[in-house]
C-alpha positions as a printed NumPy array, in Angstrom:
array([[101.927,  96.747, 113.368],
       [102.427,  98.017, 109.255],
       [105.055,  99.345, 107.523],
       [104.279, 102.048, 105.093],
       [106.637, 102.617, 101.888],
       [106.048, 105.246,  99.798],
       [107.354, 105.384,  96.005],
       [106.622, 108.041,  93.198],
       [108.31 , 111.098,  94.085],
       [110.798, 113.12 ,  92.37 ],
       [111.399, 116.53 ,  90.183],
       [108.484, 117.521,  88.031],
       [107.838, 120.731,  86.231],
       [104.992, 122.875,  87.313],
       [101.622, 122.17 ,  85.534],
       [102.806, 118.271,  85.403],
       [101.803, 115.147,  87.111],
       [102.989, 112.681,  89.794],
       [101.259, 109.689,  91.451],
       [102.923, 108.636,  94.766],
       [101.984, 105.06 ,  96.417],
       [102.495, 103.823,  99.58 ],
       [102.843, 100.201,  99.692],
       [101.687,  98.438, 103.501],
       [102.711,  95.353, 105.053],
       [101.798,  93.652, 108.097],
       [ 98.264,  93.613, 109.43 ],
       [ 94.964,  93.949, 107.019],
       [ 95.053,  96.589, 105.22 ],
       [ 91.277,  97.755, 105.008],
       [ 91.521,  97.947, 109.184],
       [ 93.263, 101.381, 108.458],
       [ 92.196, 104.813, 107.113],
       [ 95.026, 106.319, 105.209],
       [ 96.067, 109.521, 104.856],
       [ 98.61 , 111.686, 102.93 ],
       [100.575, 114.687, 104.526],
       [103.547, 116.89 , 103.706],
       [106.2  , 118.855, 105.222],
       [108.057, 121.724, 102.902],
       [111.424, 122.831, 104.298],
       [111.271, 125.151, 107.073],
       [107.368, 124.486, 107.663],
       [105.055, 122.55 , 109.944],
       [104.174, 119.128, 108.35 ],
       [100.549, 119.346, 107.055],
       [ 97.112, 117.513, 106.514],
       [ 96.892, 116.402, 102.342],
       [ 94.201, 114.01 , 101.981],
       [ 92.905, 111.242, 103.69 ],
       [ 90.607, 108.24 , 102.808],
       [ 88.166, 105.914, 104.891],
       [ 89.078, 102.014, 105.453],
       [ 87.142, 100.999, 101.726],
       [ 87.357, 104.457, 100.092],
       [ 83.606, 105.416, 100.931],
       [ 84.718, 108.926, 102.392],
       [ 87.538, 111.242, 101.22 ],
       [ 89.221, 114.23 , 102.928],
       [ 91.169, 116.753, 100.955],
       [ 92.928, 120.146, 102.22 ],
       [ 91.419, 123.267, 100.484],
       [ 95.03 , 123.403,  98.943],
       [ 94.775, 120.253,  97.206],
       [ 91.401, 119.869,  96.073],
       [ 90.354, 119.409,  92.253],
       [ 94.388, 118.632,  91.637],
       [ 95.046, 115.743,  93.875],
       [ 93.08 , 112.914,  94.382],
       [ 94.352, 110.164,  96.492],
       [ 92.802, 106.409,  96.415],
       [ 93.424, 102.698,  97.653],
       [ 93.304,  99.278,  96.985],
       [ 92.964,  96.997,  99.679],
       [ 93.851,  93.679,  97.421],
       [ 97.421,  95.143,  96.983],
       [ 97.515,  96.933, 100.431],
       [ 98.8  , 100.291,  98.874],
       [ 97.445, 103.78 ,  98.787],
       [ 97.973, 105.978,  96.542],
       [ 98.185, 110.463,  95.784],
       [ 97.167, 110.945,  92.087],
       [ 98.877, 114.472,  92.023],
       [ 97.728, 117.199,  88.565],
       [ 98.708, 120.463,  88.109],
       [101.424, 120.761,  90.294],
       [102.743, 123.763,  91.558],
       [105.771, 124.885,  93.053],
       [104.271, 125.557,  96.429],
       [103.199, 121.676,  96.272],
       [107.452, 121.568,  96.82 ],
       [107.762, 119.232,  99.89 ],
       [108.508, 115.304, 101.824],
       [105.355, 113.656, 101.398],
       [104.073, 111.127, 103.634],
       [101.761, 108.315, 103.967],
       [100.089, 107.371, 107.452],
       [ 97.953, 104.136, 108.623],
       [ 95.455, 104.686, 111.537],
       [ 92.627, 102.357, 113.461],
       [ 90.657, 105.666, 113.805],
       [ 89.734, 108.293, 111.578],
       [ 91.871, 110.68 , 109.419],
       [ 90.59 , 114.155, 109.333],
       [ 92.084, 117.539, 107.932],
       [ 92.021, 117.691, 111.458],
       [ 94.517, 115.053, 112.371],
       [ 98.082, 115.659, 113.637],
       [ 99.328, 112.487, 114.277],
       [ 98.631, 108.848, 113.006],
       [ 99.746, 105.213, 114.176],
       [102.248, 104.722, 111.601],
       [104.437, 106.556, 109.019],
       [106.078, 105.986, 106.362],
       [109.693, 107.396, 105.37 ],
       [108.651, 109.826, 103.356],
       [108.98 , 110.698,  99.173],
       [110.427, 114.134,  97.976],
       [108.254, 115.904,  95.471],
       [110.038, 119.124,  93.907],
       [108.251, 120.941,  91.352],
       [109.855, 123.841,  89.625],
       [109.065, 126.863,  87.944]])
């Protein structure tokens, strides 16, 4: 069992920055891959980025890439979504997810979740 919080969000104008965490507890850390995902209102929740149990391998969605890079650091069990550039379409509930097994772009659905942090970014 972990328990995934995530921190960072909030209202940012477009073009600026944002760096969300997600802070684990419970089991080891580095026995999950992490991923990021996000859910805007009205739409299906979606694939962000995603990174391997010691941050060997990284996974972005075409959307994301060059803007967002997302990390971890298994000493302080947290992950974390270094987000540049943001745009108003970026506008959505972000949230972290644990797994024993790989995360993919083509994941759906994870072991754990977090609660979620709102990003807004305006025009």
């Amino acid at each position: 069992q972990v328990q995934l919080v995530e921190s960072g969000g909030g209202l940012v104008q477009a073009g600026g920055s944002l760096r969300l965490s997600c802070a684990a507890s419970g089991r080891t850390f580095s026995s999950y891959y992490m991923g990021w995902f996000r859910q805007a209102p009205g739409k299906e929740r979606e694939f962000v980025a995603a990174i391997s149990r010691y941050g060997g391998t990284l996974y972005y969605a075409d959307s994301v890439k060059g803007r967002f890079t997302i990390s971890r650091d298994n000493a302080k069990s947290t992950a974390y979504l270094q987000m540049n550039n943001l745009k108003p379409e970026d506008t959505a509930d972000y949230y972290c997810a644990a797994d024993h097994a790989i995360v993919t772009a083509d994941t759906v659905e994870c072991d754990y979740w977090g609660q979620g942090t709102q990003v807004t970014v305006s025009s």
